[in-house]
Short mmCIF file of C-alpha atoms in Angstrom, two decimals:
data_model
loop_
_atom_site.label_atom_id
_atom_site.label_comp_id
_atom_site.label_asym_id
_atom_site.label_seq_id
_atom_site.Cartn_x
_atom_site.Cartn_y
_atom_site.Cartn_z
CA UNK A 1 28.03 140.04 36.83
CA UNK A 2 30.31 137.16 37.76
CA UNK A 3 31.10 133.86 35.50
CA UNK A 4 29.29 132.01 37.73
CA UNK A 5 25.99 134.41 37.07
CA UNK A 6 26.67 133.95 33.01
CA UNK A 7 26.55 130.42 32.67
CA UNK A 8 23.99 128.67 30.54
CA UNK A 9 21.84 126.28 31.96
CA UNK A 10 22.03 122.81 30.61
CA UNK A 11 19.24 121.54 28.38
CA UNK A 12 16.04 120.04 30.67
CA UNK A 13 16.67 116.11 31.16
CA UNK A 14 13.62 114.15 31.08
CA UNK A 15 12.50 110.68 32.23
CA UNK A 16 9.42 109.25 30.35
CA UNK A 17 8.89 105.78 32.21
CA UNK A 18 7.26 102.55 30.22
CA UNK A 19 3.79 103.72 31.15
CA UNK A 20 4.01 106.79 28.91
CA UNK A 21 5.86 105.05 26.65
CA UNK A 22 3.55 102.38 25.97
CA UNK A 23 0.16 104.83 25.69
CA UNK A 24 1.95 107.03 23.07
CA UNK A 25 3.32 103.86 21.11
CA UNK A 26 -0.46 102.52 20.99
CA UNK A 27 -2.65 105.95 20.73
CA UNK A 28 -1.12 106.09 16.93
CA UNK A 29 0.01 103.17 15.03
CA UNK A 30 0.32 104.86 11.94
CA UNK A 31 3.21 107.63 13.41
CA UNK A 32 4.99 105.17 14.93
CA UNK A 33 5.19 102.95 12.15
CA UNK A 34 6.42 105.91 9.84
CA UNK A 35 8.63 106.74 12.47
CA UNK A 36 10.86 103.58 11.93
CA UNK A 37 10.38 103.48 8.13
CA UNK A 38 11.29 107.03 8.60
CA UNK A 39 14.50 106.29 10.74
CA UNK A 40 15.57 103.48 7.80
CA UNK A 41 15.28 105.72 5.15
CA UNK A 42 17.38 108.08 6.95
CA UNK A 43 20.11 105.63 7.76
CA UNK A 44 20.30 104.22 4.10
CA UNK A 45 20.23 107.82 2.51
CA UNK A 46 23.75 108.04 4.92
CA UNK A 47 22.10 110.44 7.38
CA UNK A 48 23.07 108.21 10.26
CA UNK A 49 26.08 107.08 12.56
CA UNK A 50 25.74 103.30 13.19
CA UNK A 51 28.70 101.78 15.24
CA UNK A 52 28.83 98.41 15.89
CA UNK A 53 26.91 97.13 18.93
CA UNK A 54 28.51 96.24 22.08
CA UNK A 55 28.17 92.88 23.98
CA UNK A 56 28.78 92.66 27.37
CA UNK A 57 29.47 89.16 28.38
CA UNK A 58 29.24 86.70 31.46
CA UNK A 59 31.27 83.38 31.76
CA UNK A 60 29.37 81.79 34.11
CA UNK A 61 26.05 82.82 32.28
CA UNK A 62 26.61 82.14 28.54
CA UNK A 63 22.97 82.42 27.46
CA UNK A 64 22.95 86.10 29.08
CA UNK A 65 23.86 89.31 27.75
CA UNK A 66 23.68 93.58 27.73
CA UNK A 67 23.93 94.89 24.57
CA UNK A 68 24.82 98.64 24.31
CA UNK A 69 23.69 100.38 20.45
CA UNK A 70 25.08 103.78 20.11
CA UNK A 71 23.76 105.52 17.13
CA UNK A 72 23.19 108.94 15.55
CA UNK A 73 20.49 109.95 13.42
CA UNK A 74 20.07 113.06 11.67
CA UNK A 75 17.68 114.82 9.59
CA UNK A 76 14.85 116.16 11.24
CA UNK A 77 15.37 114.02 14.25
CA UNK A 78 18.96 115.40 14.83
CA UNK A 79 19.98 113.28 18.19
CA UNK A 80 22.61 110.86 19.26
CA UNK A 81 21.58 108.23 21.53
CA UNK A 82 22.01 104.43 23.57
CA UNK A 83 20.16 101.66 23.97
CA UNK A 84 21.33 99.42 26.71
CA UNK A 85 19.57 96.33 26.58
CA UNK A 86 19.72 93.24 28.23
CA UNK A 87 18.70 89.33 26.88
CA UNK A 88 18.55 87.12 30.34
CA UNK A 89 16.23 84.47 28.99
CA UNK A 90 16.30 82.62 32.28
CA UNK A 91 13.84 85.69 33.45
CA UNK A 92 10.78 83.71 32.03
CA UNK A 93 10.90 81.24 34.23
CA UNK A 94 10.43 83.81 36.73
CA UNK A 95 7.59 85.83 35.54
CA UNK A 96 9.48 88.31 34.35
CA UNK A 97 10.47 89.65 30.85
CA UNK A 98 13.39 88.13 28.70
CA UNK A 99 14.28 91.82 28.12
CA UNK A 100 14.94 94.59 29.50
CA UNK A 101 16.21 98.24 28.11
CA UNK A 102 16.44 101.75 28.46
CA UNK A 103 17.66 104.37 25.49
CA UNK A 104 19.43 107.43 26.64
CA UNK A 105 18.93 110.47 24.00
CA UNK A 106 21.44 113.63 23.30
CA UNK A 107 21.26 116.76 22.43
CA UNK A 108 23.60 116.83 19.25
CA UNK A 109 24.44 120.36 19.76
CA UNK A 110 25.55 120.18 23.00
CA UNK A 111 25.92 116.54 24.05
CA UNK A 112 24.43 116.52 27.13
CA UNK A 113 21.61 113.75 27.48
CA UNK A 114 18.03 115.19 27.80
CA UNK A 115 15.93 112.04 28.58
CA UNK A 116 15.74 108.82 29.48
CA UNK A 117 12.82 106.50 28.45
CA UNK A 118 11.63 102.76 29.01
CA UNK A 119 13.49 100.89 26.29
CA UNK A 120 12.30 97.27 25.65
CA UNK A 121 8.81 98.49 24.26
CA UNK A 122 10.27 100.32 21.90
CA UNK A 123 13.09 97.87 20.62
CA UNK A 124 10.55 95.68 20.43
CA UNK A 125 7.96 97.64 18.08
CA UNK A 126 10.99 99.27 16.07
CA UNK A 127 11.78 95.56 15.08
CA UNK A 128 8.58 94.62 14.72
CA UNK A 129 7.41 97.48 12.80
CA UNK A 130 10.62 96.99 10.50
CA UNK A 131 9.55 93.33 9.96
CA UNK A 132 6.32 93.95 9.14
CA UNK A 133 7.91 96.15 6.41
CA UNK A 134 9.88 93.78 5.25
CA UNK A 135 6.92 91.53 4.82
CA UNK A 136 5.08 93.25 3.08
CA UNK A 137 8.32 94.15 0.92
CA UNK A 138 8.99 90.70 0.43
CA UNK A 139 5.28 88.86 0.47
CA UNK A 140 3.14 88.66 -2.71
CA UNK A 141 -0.30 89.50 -0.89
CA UNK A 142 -1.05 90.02 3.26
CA UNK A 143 -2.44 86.55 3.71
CA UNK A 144 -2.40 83.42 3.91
CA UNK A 145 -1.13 80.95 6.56
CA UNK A 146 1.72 81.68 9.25
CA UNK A 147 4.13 80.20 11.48
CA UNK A 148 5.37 81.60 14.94
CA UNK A 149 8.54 79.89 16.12
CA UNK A 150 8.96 81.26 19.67
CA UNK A 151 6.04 82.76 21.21
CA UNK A 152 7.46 85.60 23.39
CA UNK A 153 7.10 89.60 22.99
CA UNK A 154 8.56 89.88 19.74
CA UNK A 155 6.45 87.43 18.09
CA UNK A 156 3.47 89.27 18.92
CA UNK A 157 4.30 91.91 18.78
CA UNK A 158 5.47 91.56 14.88
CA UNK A 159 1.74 89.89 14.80
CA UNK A 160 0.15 92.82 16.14
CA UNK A 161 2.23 95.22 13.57
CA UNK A 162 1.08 92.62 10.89
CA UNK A 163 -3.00 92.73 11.71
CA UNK A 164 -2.63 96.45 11.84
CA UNK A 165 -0.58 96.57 8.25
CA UNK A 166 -4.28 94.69 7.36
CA UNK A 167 -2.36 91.20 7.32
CA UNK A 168 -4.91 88.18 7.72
CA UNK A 169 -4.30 84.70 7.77
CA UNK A 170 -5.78 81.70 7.41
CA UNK A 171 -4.44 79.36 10.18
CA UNK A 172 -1.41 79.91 12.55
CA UNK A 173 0.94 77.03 13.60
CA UNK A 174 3.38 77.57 16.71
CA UNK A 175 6.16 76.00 17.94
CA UNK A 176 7.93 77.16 21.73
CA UNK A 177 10.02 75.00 23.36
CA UNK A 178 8.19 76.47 26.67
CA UNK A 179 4.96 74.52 25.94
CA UNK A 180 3.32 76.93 28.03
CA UNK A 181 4.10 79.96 26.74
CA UNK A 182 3.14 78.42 23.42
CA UNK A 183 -0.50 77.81 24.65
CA UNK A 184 -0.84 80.71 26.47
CA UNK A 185 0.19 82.69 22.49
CA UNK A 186 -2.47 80.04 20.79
CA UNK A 187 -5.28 81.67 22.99
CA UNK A 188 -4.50 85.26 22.16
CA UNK A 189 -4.14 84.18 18.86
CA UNK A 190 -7.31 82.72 18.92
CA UNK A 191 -9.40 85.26 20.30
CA UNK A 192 -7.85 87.77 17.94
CA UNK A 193 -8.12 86.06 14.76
CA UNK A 194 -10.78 83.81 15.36
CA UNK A 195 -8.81 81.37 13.25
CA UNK A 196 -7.28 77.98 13.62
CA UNK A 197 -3.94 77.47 15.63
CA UNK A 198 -1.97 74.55 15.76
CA UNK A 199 1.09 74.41 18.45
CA UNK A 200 3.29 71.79 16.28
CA UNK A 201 5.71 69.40 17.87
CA UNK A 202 8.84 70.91 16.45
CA UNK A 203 9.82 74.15 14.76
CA UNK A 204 10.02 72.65 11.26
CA UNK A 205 5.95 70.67 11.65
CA UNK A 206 5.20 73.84 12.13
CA UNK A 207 7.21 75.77 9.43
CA UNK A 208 6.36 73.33 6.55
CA UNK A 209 3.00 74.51 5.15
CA UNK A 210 3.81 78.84 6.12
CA UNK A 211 3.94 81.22 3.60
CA UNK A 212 4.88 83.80 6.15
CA UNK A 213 7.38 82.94 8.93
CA UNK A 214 8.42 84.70 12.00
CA UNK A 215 11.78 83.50 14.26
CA UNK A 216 11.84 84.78 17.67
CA UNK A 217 13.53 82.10 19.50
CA UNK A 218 16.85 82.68 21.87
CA UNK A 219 18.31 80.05 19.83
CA UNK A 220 22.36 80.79 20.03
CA UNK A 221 23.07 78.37 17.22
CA UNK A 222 21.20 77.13 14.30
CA UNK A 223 19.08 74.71 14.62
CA UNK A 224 16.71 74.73 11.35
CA UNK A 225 18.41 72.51 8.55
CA UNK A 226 15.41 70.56 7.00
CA UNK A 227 14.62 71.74 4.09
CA UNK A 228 11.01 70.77 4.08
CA UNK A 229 10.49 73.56 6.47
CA UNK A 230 11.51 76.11 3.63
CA UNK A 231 9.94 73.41 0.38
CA UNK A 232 7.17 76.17 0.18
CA UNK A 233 9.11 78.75 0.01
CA UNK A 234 8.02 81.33 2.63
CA UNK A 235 9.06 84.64 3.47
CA UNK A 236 10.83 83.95 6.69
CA UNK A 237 11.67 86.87 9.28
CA UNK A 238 14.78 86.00 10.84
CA UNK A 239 14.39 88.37 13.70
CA UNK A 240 16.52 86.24 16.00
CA UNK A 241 19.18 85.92 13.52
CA UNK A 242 20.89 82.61 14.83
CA UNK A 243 18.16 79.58 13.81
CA UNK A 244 19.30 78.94 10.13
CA UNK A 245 21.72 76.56 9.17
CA UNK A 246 24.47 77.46 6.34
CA UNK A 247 23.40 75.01 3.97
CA UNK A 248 19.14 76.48 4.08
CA UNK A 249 21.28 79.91 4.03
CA UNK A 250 23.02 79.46 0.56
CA UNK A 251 19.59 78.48 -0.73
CA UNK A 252 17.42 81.82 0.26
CA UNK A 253 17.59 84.96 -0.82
CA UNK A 254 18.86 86.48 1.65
CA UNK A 255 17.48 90.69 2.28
CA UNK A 256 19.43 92.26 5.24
CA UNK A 257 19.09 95.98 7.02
CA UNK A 258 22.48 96.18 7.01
CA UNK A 259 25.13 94.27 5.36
CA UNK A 260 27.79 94.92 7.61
CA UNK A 261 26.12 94.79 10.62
CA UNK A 262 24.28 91.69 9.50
CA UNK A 263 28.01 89.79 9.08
CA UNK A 264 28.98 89.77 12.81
CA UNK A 265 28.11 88.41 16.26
CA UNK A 266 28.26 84.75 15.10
CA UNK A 267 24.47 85.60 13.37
CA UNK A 268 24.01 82.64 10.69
CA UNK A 269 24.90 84.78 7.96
CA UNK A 270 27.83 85.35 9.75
CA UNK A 271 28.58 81.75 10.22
CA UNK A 272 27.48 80.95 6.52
CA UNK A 273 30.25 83.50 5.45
CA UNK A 274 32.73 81.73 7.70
CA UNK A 275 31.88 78.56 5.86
CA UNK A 276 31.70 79.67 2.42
CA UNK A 277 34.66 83.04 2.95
CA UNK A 278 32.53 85.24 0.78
CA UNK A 279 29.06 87.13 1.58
CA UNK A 280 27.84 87.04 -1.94
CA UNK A 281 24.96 84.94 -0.83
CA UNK A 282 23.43 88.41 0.38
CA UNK A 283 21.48 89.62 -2.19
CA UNK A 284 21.07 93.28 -0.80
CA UNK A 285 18.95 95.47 1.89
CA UNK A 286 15.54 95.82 2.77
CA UNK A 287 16.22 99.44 0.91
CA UNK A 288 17.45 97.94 -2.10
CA UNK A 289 13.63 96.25 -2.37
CA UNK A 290 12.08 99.04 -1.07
CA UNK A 291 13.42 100.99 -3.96
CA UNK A 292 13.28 98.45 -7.03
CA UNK A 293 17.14 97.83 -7.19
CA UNK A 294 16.52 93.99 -6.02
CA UNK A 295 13.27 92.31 -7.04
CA UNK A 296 11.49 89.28 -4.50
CA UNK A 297 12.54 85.68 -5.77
CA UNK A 298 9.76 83.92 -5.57
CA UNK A 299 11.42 80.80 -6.37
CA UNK A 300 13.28 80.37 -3.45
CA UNK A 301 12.39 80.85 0.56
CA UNK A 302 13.21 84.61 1.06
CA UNK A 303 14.92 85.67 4.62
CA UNK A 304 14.95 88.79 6.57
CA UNK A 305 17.52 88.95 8.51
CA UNK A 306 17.49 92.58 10.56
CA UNK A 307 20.60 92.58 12.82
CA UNK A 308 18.93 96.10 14.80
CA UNK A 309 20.02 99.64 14.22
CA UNK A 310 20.76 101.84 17.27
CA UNK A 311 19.26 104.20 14.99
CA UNK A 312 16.35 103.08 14.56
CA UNK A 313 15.09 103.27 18.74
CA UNK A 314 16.59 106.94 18.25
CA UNK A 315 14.04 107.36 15.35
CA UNK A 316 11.12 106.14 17.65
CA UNK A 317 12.32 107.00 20.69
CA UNK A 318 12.87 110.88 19.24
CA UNK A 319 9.44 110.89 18.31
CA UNK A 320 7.73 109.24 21.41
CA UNK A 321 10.44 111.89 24.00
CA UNK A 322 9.23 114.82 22.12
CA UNK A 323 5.59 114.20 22.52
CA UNK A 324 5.59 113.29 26.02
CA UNK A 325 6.94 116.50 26.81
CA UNK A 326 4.33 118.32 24.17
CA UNK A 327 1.48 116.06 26.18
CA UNK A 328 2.89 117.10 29.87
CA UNK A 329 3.85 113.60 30.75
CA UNK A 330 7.59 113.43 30.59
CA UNK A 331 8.83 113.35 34.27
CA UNK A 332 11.40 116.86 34.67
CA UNK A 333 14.59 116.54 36.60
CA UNK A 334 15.11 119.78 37.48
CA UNK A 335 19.06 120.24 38.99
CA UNK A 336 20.37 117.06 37.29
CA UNK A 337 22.91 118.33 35.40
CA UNK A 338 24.96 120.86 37.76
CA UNK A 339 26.35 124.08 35.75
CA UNK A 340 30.09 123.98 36.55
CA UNK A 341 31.15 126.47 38.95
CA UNK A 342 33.70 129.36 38.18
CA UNK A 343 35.08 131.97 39.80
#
């Protein structure tokens, strides 16, 4: 037998396109959510790899960016992985999505990669799925009324993880810059709630009365410094990490799902520790919580500020991979990865 007849085959690469993805992410809320809680459990315990994330850049397009998250979970779920996901916010305008992704998983024995899947749907229901978490970490009780500022995929999607988690409120209020967009999230709001919904004039109209907040905006700097839209001292999820002035900062109690990763990228905890050359106004993680080392202040606006964890679209993305390929509807590459030849 020659070399060339005793070399192992690489591992079988898959693709599962956003199809796939999307029926296995709705046909069982309950997995996927304990997936990511899962994945953050993991990753606090220290059975992760979290580098920093990587921005790729345009000068002539300042609002644009890729953003590649290389992570490595372990555990059960044993795989190294990349998101590469881009933020062109310009891409509404034209009908299309704001985001785009796709995550890249490896074999951690080996290192070769063994599929490829549709990434935005899950980045967006790992971060919604964390925020709803956090809510419900952070809340006293799963009601009352909400506010939505920006109206795009993330805020609904963090709505839709919210209804499921049995979340009900009494009114909505919205704010969107795109007025349209902001309508077209009142009506689905509408017929899913079947409760009021006001689209306000301005983020912090609509902010003022919320016990529950969501920010989903493409805001690059802060741009919420009134403190009447924090008087009633909401939980606020800062999923788009750059709306908050310093000043409303220092004031919050501020829950993170990572402190270092949460202190970077010009964020507004970032900025705030800029200001102020400490980070002391970070009271701990959503672990710390979780666990009873940090209680909810209830006397002061509490904000969740995830920054996103590669590892957490490994955690989900692990879990959708291997059950596309138990269900038959992962796409095979057969040949893709070429055995090297010896003589």
């Amino acid at each position: 037998m020659s070399a060339r007849d005793s070399v192992t085959l690489p591992p079988a690469f898959h693709v599962v396109p956003g199809t796939v993805v999307t029926t296995l992410l709705e046909s069982d809320p309950n997995a996927v959510f304990d997936a990511v809680a899962t994945g953050y459990r993991l990753h606090c315990e220290g059975s992760s790899i979290n580098p920093d994330s990587y921005f790729l850049r345009f000068a002539d397009k300042p609002r644009d960016r890729i953003i590649a998250l290389p992570a490595y979970l372990g555990g059960d779920i044993d795989l190294a992985g990349i998101k590469w996901i881009s933020s062109f916010p310009g891409n509404r305008t034209a009908g299309l999505d704001r985001a785009s992704a796709i995550l890249v998983l490896n074999d951690y024995a080996t290192g070769y990669p063994v599929a490829c899947l549709e990434g935005a749907a899950i980045s967006a229901t790992r971060t919604a799925c964390l925020a709803a978490q956090a809510a419900e970490a952070l809340g006293s009780a799963r009601s009352g009324t909400l506010a939505l500022i920006g109206t795009g995929r993330i805020a609904r999607a963090t709505l839709a993880w919210l209804l499921h988690r049995k979340w009900s409120f009494e009114s909505v209020r919205l704010f969107d810059l795109d007025v349209e967009a902001a309508a077209r999230c009142a009506e689905w709001i509408r017929g899913t709630l079947g409760c009021p919904v006001h689209i306000a004039g301005d983020a912090t109209t609509a902010m003022a009365p919320s016990t529950l907040v969501v920010l989903a905006t493409t805001a690059g700097e802060p741009h919420l410094d009134d403190a009447r839209a924090f008087a009633a001292n909401p939980t606020v999820l800062h999923l788009s990490l750059r709306d908050i002035s310093t000043a409303r900062i220092l004031e919050s109690q501020n829950i993170v799902d990572d402190v270092h990763h949460s202190l970077k990228a010009h964020t507004s905890l970032h900025r705030a520790e800029l200001e102020v050359g400490t980070h002391a106004f970070v009271a701990g993680t959503l672990q710390d919580i979780i666990a009873g080392r940090i209680a909810p202040d209830p006397t002061r606006p509490r904000l969740f500020s995830p920054f996103g964890l590669g590892i957490l679209d490994i955690a989900l993305g692990a879990m959708i991979w291997r059950r596309a390929v138990e269900r038959g509807l992962a796409i095979e590459i057969p040949g893709f990865f070429v055995p090297a030849a010896f003589d």
